[in-house]
Amino acid sequence: MAGGARGLDKGYFIQPTVFADVTDDMKICKEEIFGPVQSIIKFKSLDEVIERANSSKFGLGAGVITRDIGKALRLSKEIRSGTVWVNCYNVFDAANPFGGYKESGIGRELGEYGLANYTEVKCITIKLDK
């Protein structure tokens, strides 16, 4: 639909790109793409959106654009993704944990959950004489 040209002379970089008329069987719909890429996929119901999103083997981040807070809350709750952005995308705060579900990662970075990777828990049990 738009973009897709090479972004730099070296490497695998592309300009911001929008793909229209994407279907579930397309490679672009099945893989985790890191880059300025947007796929436009038509849907008829929120149930369909949730089912399609959750059928992916990945779950790093999801974006929801809506004016309906009820739909935003339902989708945020039901989509199996480590982060759900509503009416924004790629917004980070060091206090918020970041990480994926399914094949998009194990554990979390940032926030209190991210600190767990740098701690070691120890249990000490001592029997005291009376």
PDB file of C-alpha atoms in Angstrom, residues 14 19 26-39 58 60 89:
ATOM      1  CA  ILE A  14      13.133  -0.609   5.032  1.00  0.00           C
ATOM      2  CA  PHE A  19       0.463  -3.557   3.938  1.00  0.00           C
ATOM      3  CA  MET A  26       0.300 -14.618   4.671  1.00  0.00           C
ATOM      4  CA  LYS A  27       3.845 -14.810   6.043  1.00  0.00           C
ATOM      5  CA  ILE A  28       3.646 -11.191   7.198  1.00  0.00           C
ATOM      6  CA  CYS A  29       0.683 -12.140   9.403  1.00  0.00           C
ATOM      7  CA  LYS A  30       2.402 -15.161  10.949  1.00  0.00           C
ATOM      8  CA  GLU A  31       5.827 -13.763  11.860  1.00  0.00           C
ATOM      9  CA  GLU A  32       7.088 -11.274  14.403  1.00  0.00           C
ATOM     10  CA  ILE A  33       8.353  -8.300  12.439  1.00  0.00           C
ATOM     11  CA  PHE A  34      10.635  -5.775  14.094  1.00  0.00           C
ATOM     12  CA  GLY A  35      10.497  -2.574  12.135  1.00  0.00           C
ATOM     13  CA  PRO A  36       8.273   0.228  10.918  1.00  0.00           C
ATOM     14  CA  VAL A  37       5.659  -2.106   9.429  1.00  0.00           C
ATOM     15  CA  GLN A  38       1.866  -2.020   9.746  1.00  0.00           C
ATOM     16  CA  SER A  39      -0.467  -4.737   8.469  1.00  0.00           C
ATOM     17  CA  PHE A  58       3.916 -14.796  19.377  1.00  0.00           C
ATOM     18  CA  LEU A  60       5.241  -9.460  22.543  1.00  0.00           C
ATOM     19  CA  TYR A  89       2.197   2.393  20.441  1.00  0.00           C
TER      20      TYR A  89
END
